[in-house]
PDB file of N, CA and C and ligand atoms in Angstrom:
ATOM      1  N   MET X 300     149.347 161.034  15.464  1.00 79.00           N
ATOM      2  CA  MET X 300     149.085 160.666  16.853  1.00 79.00           C
ATOM      3  C   MET X 300     148.995 161.897  17.721  1.00 79.00           C
ATOM      4  N   GLY X 301     147.998 161.889  18.590  1.00 87.00           N
ATOM      5  CA  GLY X 301     147.808 163.033  19.469  1.00 87.00           C
ATOM      6  C   GLY X 301     148.838 163.093  20.577  1.00 87.00           C
ATOM      7  N   LEU X 302     149.248 164.281  20.917  1.00 89.00           N
ATOM      8  CA  LEU X 302     150.203 164.462  22.003  1.00 89.00           C
ATOM      9  C   LEU X 302     149.603 165.409  23.040  1.00 89.00           C
ATOM     10  N   PRO X 303     149.933 165.226  24.309  1.00 87.00           N
ATOM     11  CA  PRO X 303     149.407 166.151  25.316  1.00 87.00           C
ATOM     12  C   PRO X 303     149.909 167.561  25.047  1.00 87.00           C
ATOM     13  N   SER X 304     148.976 168.491  24.936  1.00 89.00           N
ATOM     14  CA  SER X 304     149.398 169.839  24.571  1.00 89.00           C
ATOM     15  C   SER X 304     149.902 170.626  25.781  1.00 89.00           C
ATOM     16  N   ARG X 305     149.529 170.178  26.973  1.00 90.00           N
ATOM     17  CA  ARG X 305     149.979 170.896  28.162  1.00 90.00           C
ATOM     18  C   ARG X 305     150.528 169.942  29.213  1.00 90.00           C
ATOM     19  N   HIS X 306     151.463 170.438  29.955  1.00 92.00           N
ATOM     20  CA  HIS X 306     152.064 169.675  31.038  1.00 92.00           C
ATOM     21  C   HIS X 306     151.062 169.544  32.186  1.00 92.00           C
ATOM     22  N   HIS X 307     150.886 168.332  32.727  1.00 92.00           N
ATOM     23  CA  HIS X 307     150.036 168.153  33.898  1.00 92.00           C
ATOM     24  C   HIS X 307     150.909 168.267  35.133  1.00 92.00           C
ATOM     25  N   THR X 308     150.580 169.202  35.995  1.00 95.00           N
ATOM     26  CA  THR X 308     151.371 169.357  37.217  1.00 95.00           C
ATOM     27  C   THR X 308     151.080 168.198  38.165  1.00 95.00           C
ATOM     28  N   ARG X 309     151.993 167.980  39.092  1.00 96.00           N
ATOM     29  CA  ARG X 309     151.797 166.937  40.090  1.00 96.00           C
ATOM     30  C   ARG X 309     150.533 167.233  40.900  1.00 96.00           C
ATOM     31  N   SER X 310     150.324 168.519  41.159  1.00 97.00           N
ATOM     32  CA  SER X 310     149.147 168.933  41.927  1.00 97.00           C
ATOM     33  C   SER X 310     147.868 168.545  41.203  1.00 97.00           C
ATOM     34  N   ARG X 311     147.829 168.801  39.920  1.00 95.00           N
ATOM     35  CA  ARG X 311     146.637 168.494  39.136  1.00 95.00           C
ATOM     36  C   ARG X 311     146.375 166.993  39.091  1.00 95.00           C
ATOM     37  N   VAL X 312     147.442 166.223  38.899  1.00 95.00           N
ATOM     38  CA  VAL X 312     147.323 164.767  38.858  1.00 95.00           C
ATOM     39  C   VAL X 312     146.837 164.248  40.208  1.00 95.00           C
ATOM     40  N   ASN X 313     147.417 164.775  41.290  1.00 95.00           N
ATOM     41  CA  ASN X 313     147.031 164.311  42.628  1.00 95.00           C
ATOM     42  C   ASN X 313     145.598 164.694  42.969  1.00 95.00           C
ATOM     43  N   LYS X 314     145.159 165.862  42.500  1.00 96.00           N
ATOM     44  CA  LYS X 314     143.775 166.275  42.750  1.00 96.00           C
ATOM     45  C   LYS X 314     142.810 165.327  42.045  1.00 96.00           C
ATOM     46  N   ARG X 315     143.138 164.947  40.821  1.00 95.00           N
ATOM     47  CA  ARG X 315     142.281 164.022  40.079  1.00 95.00           C
ATOM     48  C   ARG X 315     142.233 162.676  40.797  1.00 95.00           C
ATOM     49  N   ARG X 316     143.399 162.226  41.274  1.00 95.00           N
ATOM     50  CA  ARG X 316     143.478 160.913  41.914  1.00 95.00           C
ATOM     51  C   ARG X 316     142.896 160.894  43.325  1.00 95.00           C
ATOM     52  N   SER X 317     142.594 162.062  43.872  1.00 93.00           N
ATOM     53  CA  SER X 317     142.035 162.098  45.224  1.00 93.00           C
ATOM     54  C   SER X 317     140.672 161.422  45.274  1.00 93.00           C
ATOM     55  N   HIS X 318     140.012 161.283  44.135  1.00 92.00           N
ATOM     56  CA  HIS X 318     138.702 160.634  44.099  1.00 92.00           C
ATOM     57  C   HIS X 318     138.797 159.134  43.830  1.00 92.00           C
ATOM     58  N   MET X 319     140.005 158.620  43.645  1.00 92.00           N
ATOM     59  CA  MET X 319     140.156 157.207  43.287  1.00 92.00           C
ATOM     60  C   MET X 319     140.352 156.293  44.487  1.00 92.00           C
ATOM     61  N   ALA X 320     140.375 156.863  45.671  1.00 88.00           N
ATOM     62  CA  ALA X 320     140.618 156.046  46.861  1.00 88.00           C
ATOM     63  C   ALA X 320     139.489 155.039  47.058  1.00 88.00           C
ATOM     64  N   LEU X 321     139.842 153.860  47.570  1.00 86.00           N
ATOM     65  CA  LEU X 321     138.842 152.828  47.823  1.00 86.00           C
ATOM     66  C   LEU X 321     138.222 153.052  49.201  1.00 86.00           C
ATOM     67  N   ASN X 322     136.947 152.779  49.285  1.00 83.00           N
ATOM     68  CA  ASN X 322     136.268 152.882  50.578  1.00 83.00           C
ATOM     69  C   ASN X 322     136.535 151.617  51.380  1.00 83.00           C
ATOM     70  N   SER X 323     136.445 151.764  52.685  1.00 85.00           N
ATOM     71  CA  SER X 323     136.560 150.573  53.524  1.00 85.00           C
ATOM     72  C   SER X 323     135.309 149.731  53.294  1.00 85.00           C
ATOM     73  N   ARG X 324     135.457 148.427  53.329  1.00 84.00           N
ATOM     74  CA  ARG X 324     134.332 147.536  53.036  1.00 84.00           C
ATOM     75  C   ARG X 324     133.354 147.502  54.204  1.00 84.00           C
ATOM     76  N   ILE X 325     132.112 147.342  53.847  1.00 89.00           N
ATOM     77  CA  ILE X 325     131.068 147.274  54.863  1.00 89.00           C
ATOM     78  C   ILE X 325     130.873 145.816  55.282  1.00 89.00           C
ATOM     79  N   PHE X 326     130.793 145.596  56.583  1.00 91.00           N
ATOM     80  CA  PHE X 326     130.586 144.247  57.096  1.00 91.00           C
ATOM     81  C   PHE X 326     129.278 144.171  57.866  1.00 91.00           C
ATOM     82  N   ILE X 327     128.661 143.010  57.823  1.00 91.00           N
ATOM     83  CA  ILE X 327     127.504 142.747  58.671  1.00 91.00           C
ATOM     84  C   ILE X 327     127.837 141.551  59.558  1.00 91.00           C
ATOM     85  N   LYS X 328     127.016 141.337  60.560  1.00 91.00           N
ATOM     86  CA  LYS X 328     127.249 140.224  61.461  1.00 91.00           C
ATOM     87  C   LYS X 328     126.489 139.009  60.942  1.00 91.00           C
ATOM     88  N   CYS X 329     127.166 137.874  60.845  1.00 89.00           N
ATOM     89  CA  CYS X 329     126.493 136.651  60.413  1.00 89.00           C
ATOM     90  C   CYS X 329     125.451 136.252  61.456  1.00 89.00           C
ATOM     91  N   PRO X 330     124.187 136.042  61.039  1.00 88.00           N
ATOM     92  CA  PRO X 330     123.150 135.683  62.015  1.00 88.00           C
ATOM     93  C   PRO X 330     123.348 134.285  62.609  1.00 88.00           C
ATOM     94  N   HIS X 331     124.150 133.463  61.943  1.00 85.00           N
ATOM     95  CA  HIS X 331     124.344 132.106  62.448  1.00 85.00           C
ATOM     96  C   HIS X 331     125.535 131.989  63.391  1.00 85.00           C
ATOM     97  N   CYS X 332     126.701 132.488  62.955  1.00 85.00           N
ATOM     98  CA  CYS X 332     127.893 132.337  63.794  1.00 85.00           C
ATOM     99  C   CYS X 332     128.366 133.652  64.411  1.00 85.00           C
ATOM    100  N   GLY X 333     127.814 134.786  63.961  1.00 87.00           N
ATOM    101  CA  GLY X 333     128.143 136.066  64.589  1.00 87.00           C
ATOM    102  C   GLY X 333     129.437 136.707  64.135  1.00 87.00           C
ATOM    103  N   ARG X 334     130.055 136.150  63.107  1.00 89.00           N
ATOM    104  CA  ARG X 334     131.296 136.761  62.619  1.00 89.00           C
ATOM    105  C   ARG X 334     130.983 137.873  61.629  1.00 89.00           C
ATOM    106  N   LYS X 335     131.998 138.694  61.373  1.00 92.00           N
ATOM    107  CA  LYS X 335     131.819 139.787  60.412  1.00 92.00           C
ATOM    108  C   LYS X 335     131.953 139.236  59.001  1.00 92.00           C
ATOM    109  N   ILE X 336     130.918 139.432  58.194  1.00 91.00           N
ATOM    110  CA  ILE X 336     130.948 138.936  56.813  1.00 91.00           C
ATOM    111  C   ILE X 336     130.456 140.031  55.866  1.00 91.00           C
ATOM    112  N   LEU X 337     130.672 139.828  54.576  1.00 91.00           N
ATOM    113  CA  LEU X 337     130.195 140.778  53.580  1.00 91.00           C
ATOM    114  C   LEU X 337     128.698 140.558  53.354  1.00 91.00           C
ATOM    115  N   PRO X 338     127.923 141.626  53.176  1.00 91.00           N
ATOM    116  CA  PRO X 338     126.485 141.464  52.984  1.00 91.00           C
ATOM    117  C   PRO X 338     126.145 140.788  51.645  1.00 91.00           C
ATOM    118  N   HIS X 339     125.027 140.097  51.600  1.00 91.00           N
ATOM    119  CA  HIS X 339     124.519 139.404  50.418  1.00 91.00           C
ATOM    120  C   HIS X 339     125.452 138.307  49.922  1.00 91.00           C
ATOM    121  N   ARG X 340     126.196 137.717  50.875  1.00 90.00           N
ATOM    122  CA  ARG X 340     127.091 136.618  50.513  1.00 90.00           C
ATOM    123  C   ARG X 340     126.975 135.502  51.542  1.00 90.00           C
ATOM    124  N   VAL X 341     127.247 134.284  51.085  1.00 91.00           N
ATOM    125  CA  VAL X 341     127.248 133.141  51.994  1.00 91.00           C
ATOM    126  C   VAL X 341     128.386 133.318  52.993  1.00 91.00           C
ATOM    127  N   CYS X 342     128.105 133.002  54.239  1.00 90.00           N
ATOM    128  CA  CYS X 342     129.137 133.130  55.270  1.00 90.00           C
ATOM    129  C   CYS X 342     130.247 132.114  54.997  1.00 90.00           C
ATOM    130  N   PRO X 343     131.499 132.568  54.826  1.00 88.00           N
ATOM    131  CA  PRO X 343     132.579 131.628  54.535  1.00 88.00           C
ATOM    132  C   PRO X 343     133.002 130.801  55.745  1.00 88.00           C
ATOM    133  N   TYR X 344     132.558 131.185  56.936  1.00 87.00           N
ATOM    134  CA  TYR X 344     132.972 130.470  58.147  1.00 87.00           C
ATOM    135  C   TYR X 344     132.031 129.317  58.476  1.00 87.00           C
ATOM    136  N   CYS X 345     130.703 129.559  58.371  1.00 86.00           N
ATOM    137  CA  CYS X 345     129.761 128.494  58.730  1.00 86.00           C
ATOM    138  C   CYS X 345     128.972 127.982  57.520  1.00 86.00           C
ATOM    139  N   GLY X 346     129.047 128.658  56.365  1.00 87.00           N
ATOM    140  CA  GLY X 346     128.368 128.180  55.163  1.00 87.00           C
ATOM    141  C   GLY X 346     126.881 128.455  55.135  1.00 87.00           C
ATOM    142  N   TYR X 347     126.417 129.361  55.972  1.00 87.00           N
ATOM    143  CA  TYR X 347     124.985 129.655  56.040  1.00 87.00           C
ATOM    144  C   TYR X 347     124.638 130.922  55.267  1.00 87.00           C
ATOM    145  N   TYR X 348     123.455 130.918  54.680  1.00 89.00           N
ATOM    146  CA  TYR X 348     122.901 132.121  54.069  1.00 89.00           C
ATOM    147  C   TYR X 348     121.408 132.112  54.329  1.00 89.00           C
ATOM    148  N   LYS X 349     120.892 133.162  54.919  1.00 85.00           N
ATOM    149  CA  LYS X 349     119.470 133.281  55.271  1.00 85.00           C
ATOM    150  C   LYS X 349     118.978 132.069  56.072  1.00 85.00           C
ATOM    151  N   ASP X 350     119.681 131.755  57.145  1.00 80.00           N
ATOM    152  CA  ASP X 350     119.314 130.674  58.071  1.00 80.00           C
ATOM    153  C   ASP X 350     119.286 129.285  57.437  1.00 80.00           C
ATOM    154  N   LYS X 351     119.913 129.116  56.299  1.00 80.00           N
ATOM    155  CA  LYS X 351     119.974 127.805  55.652  1.00 80.00           C
ATOM    156  C   LYS X 351     121.429 127.484  55.371  1.00 80.00           C
ATOM    157  N   GLU X 352     121.800 126.197  55.503  1.00 83.00           N
ATOM    158  CA  GLU X 352     123.155 125.818  55.165  1.00 83.00           C
ATOM    159  C   GLU X 352     123.253 125.680  53.655  1.00 83.00           C
ATOM    160  N   VAL X 353     124.118 126.455  53.060  1.00 81.00           N
ATOM    161  CA  VAL X 353     124.231 126.465  51.599  1.00 81.00           C
ATOM    162  C   VAL X 353     125.458 125.685  51.146  1.00 81.00           C
ATOM    163  N   ILE X 354     126.585 125.880  51.835  1.00 82.00           N
ATOM    164  CA  ILE X 354     127.789 125.139  51.471  1.00 82.00           C
ATOM    165  C   ILE X 354     128.289 124.352  52.681  1.00 82.00           C
ATOM    166  N   ASP X 355     128.872 123.199  52.400  1.00 82.00           N
ATOM    167  CA  ASP X 355     129.433 122.375  53.464  1.00 82.00           C
ATOM    168  C   ASP X 355     130.867 122.831  53.697  1.00 82.00           C
ATOM    169  N   VAL X 356     131.083 123.528  54.815  1.00 78.00           N
ATOM    170  CA  VAL X 356     132.420 124.076  55.079  1.00 78.00           C
ATOM    171  C   VAL X 356     133.421 123.014  55.526  1.00 78.00           C
ATOM    172  N   PHE X 357     132.911 121.814  55.852  1.00 80.00           N
ATOM    173  CA  PHE X 357     133.818 120.755  56.306  1.00 80.00           C
ATOM    174  C   PHE X 357     134.300 119.870  55.164  1.00 80.00           C
ATOM    175  N   ARG X 358     133.789 120.110  53.968  1.00 80.00           N
ATOM    176  CA  ARG X 358     134.139 119.277  52.829  1.00 80.00           C
ATOM    177  C   ARG X 358     135.623 119.443  52.488  1.00 80.00           C
ATOM    178  N   GLY X 359     136.282 118.329  52.258  1.00 79.00           N
ATOM    179  CA  GLY X 359     137.678 118.365  51.846  1.00 79.00           C
ATOM    180  C   GLY X 359     138.663 118.644  52.959  1.00 79.00           C
ATOM    181  N   LEU X 360     138.203 118.646  54.213  1.00 80.00           N
ATOM    182  CA  LEU X 360     139.112 118.885  55.322  1.00 80.00           C
ATOM    183  C   LEU X 360     139.541 117.554  55.942  1.00 80.00           C
ATOM    184  N   THR X 361     140.740 117.552  56.511  1.00 84.00           N
ATOM    185  CA  THR X 361     141.177 116.347  57.213  1.00 84.00           C
ATOM    186  C   THR X 361     140.478 116.293  58.568  1.00 84.00           C
ATOM    187  N   LYS X 362     140.598 115.169  59.218  1.00 85.00           N
ATOM    188  CA  LYS X 362     139.928 114.958  60.505  1.00 85.00           C
ATOM    189  C   LYS X 362     140.366 116.040  61.516  1.00 85.00           C
ATOM    190  N   LYS X 363     141.646 116.336  61.502  1.00 85.00           N
ATOM    191  CA  LYS X 363     142.215 117.313  62.434  1.00 85.00           C
ATOM    192  C   LYS X 363     141.674 118.714  62.156  1.00 85.00           C
ATOM    193  N   GLU X 364     141.647 119.083  60.856  1.00 84.00           N
ATOM    194  CA  GLU X 364     141.146 120.409  60.460  1.00 84.00           C
ATOM    195  C   GLU X 364     139.660 120.552  60.796  1.00 84.00           C
ATOM    196  N   LYS X 365     138.932 119.432  60.609  1.00 83.00           N
ATOM    197  CA  LYS X 365     137.493 119.420  60.885  1.00 83.00           C
ATOM    198  C   LYS X 365     137.238 119.699  62.363  1.00 83.00           C
ATOM    199  N   LYS X 366     138.024 119.053  63.202  1.00 85.00           N
ATOM    200  CA  LYS X 366     137.893 119.213  64.654  1.00 85.00           C
ATOM    201  C   LYS X 366     138.161 120.670  65.039  1.00 85.00           C
ATOM    202  N   GLN X 367     139.212 121.230  64.448  1.00 83.00           N
ATOM    203  CA  GLN X 367     139.595 122.618  64.743  1.00 83.00           C
ATOM    204  C   GLN X 367     138.491 123.580  64.319  1.00 83.00           C
ATOM    205  N   LYS X 368     137.915 123.330  63.144  1.00 80.00           N
ATOM    206  CA  LYS X 368     136.868 124.203  62.599  1.00 80.00           C
ATOM    207  C   LYS X 368     135.608 124.139  63.472  1.00 80.00           C
ATOM    208  N   GLU X 369     135.261 122.936  63.923  1.00 81.00           N
ATOM    209  CA  GLU X 369     134.101 122.779  64.801  1.00 81.00           C
ATOM    210  C   GLU X 369     134.285 123.561  66.087  1.00 81.00           C
ATOM    211  N   LYS X 370     135.521 123.528  66.576  1.00 82.00           N
ATOM    212  CA  LYS X 370     135.866 124.249  67.801  1.00 82.00           C
ATOM    213  C   LYS X 370     135.725 125.767  67.577  1.00 82.00           C
ATOM    214  N   ASP X 371     136.205 126.227  66.428  1.00 78.00           N
ATOM    215  CA  ASP X 371     136.135 127.649  66.099  1.00 78.00           C
ATOM    216  C   ASP X 371     134.690 128.130  65.976  1.00 78.00           C
ATOM    217  N   LEU X 372     133.832 127.278  65.396  1.00 76.00           N
ATOM    218  CA  LEU X 372     132.441 127.663  65.188  1.00 76.00           C
ATOM    219  C   LEU X 372     131.661 127.777  66.489  1.00 76.00           C
ATOM    220  N   GLN X 373     132.088 127.016  67.485  1.00 74.00           N
ATOM    221  CA  GLN X 373     131.368 127.071  68.758  1.00 74.00           C
ATOM    222  C   GLN X 373     131.620 128.356  69.531  1.00 74.00           C
ATOM    223  N   GLN X 374     132.682 129.049  69.202  1.00 68.00           N
ATOM    224  CA  GLN X 374     133.014 130.272  69.941  1.00 68.00           C
ATOM    225  C   GLN X 374     132.118 131.447  69.543  1.00 68.00           C
TER     226      GLN X 374
HETATM  227 ZN1  LIG I1837     128.412 132.403  59.730  1.00 58.92          ZN
END
């Protein structure tokens, strides 16, 4: 079995890991509801993609939740 032949300093390890940081995600504005969403994805708030309704966001919600969601979408 191979063993590391040299000690890796903390500095060396940290320098290597300096390239592993995650970038902040890019957001676009939903053309239908105007919220910040990820590009090339269906809007999770209004269910629209390219000016068409793709998913029904009210499905499986109670009457109260539905009312609240409708209110949120109007803003
Ligand atoms: Zn939207």
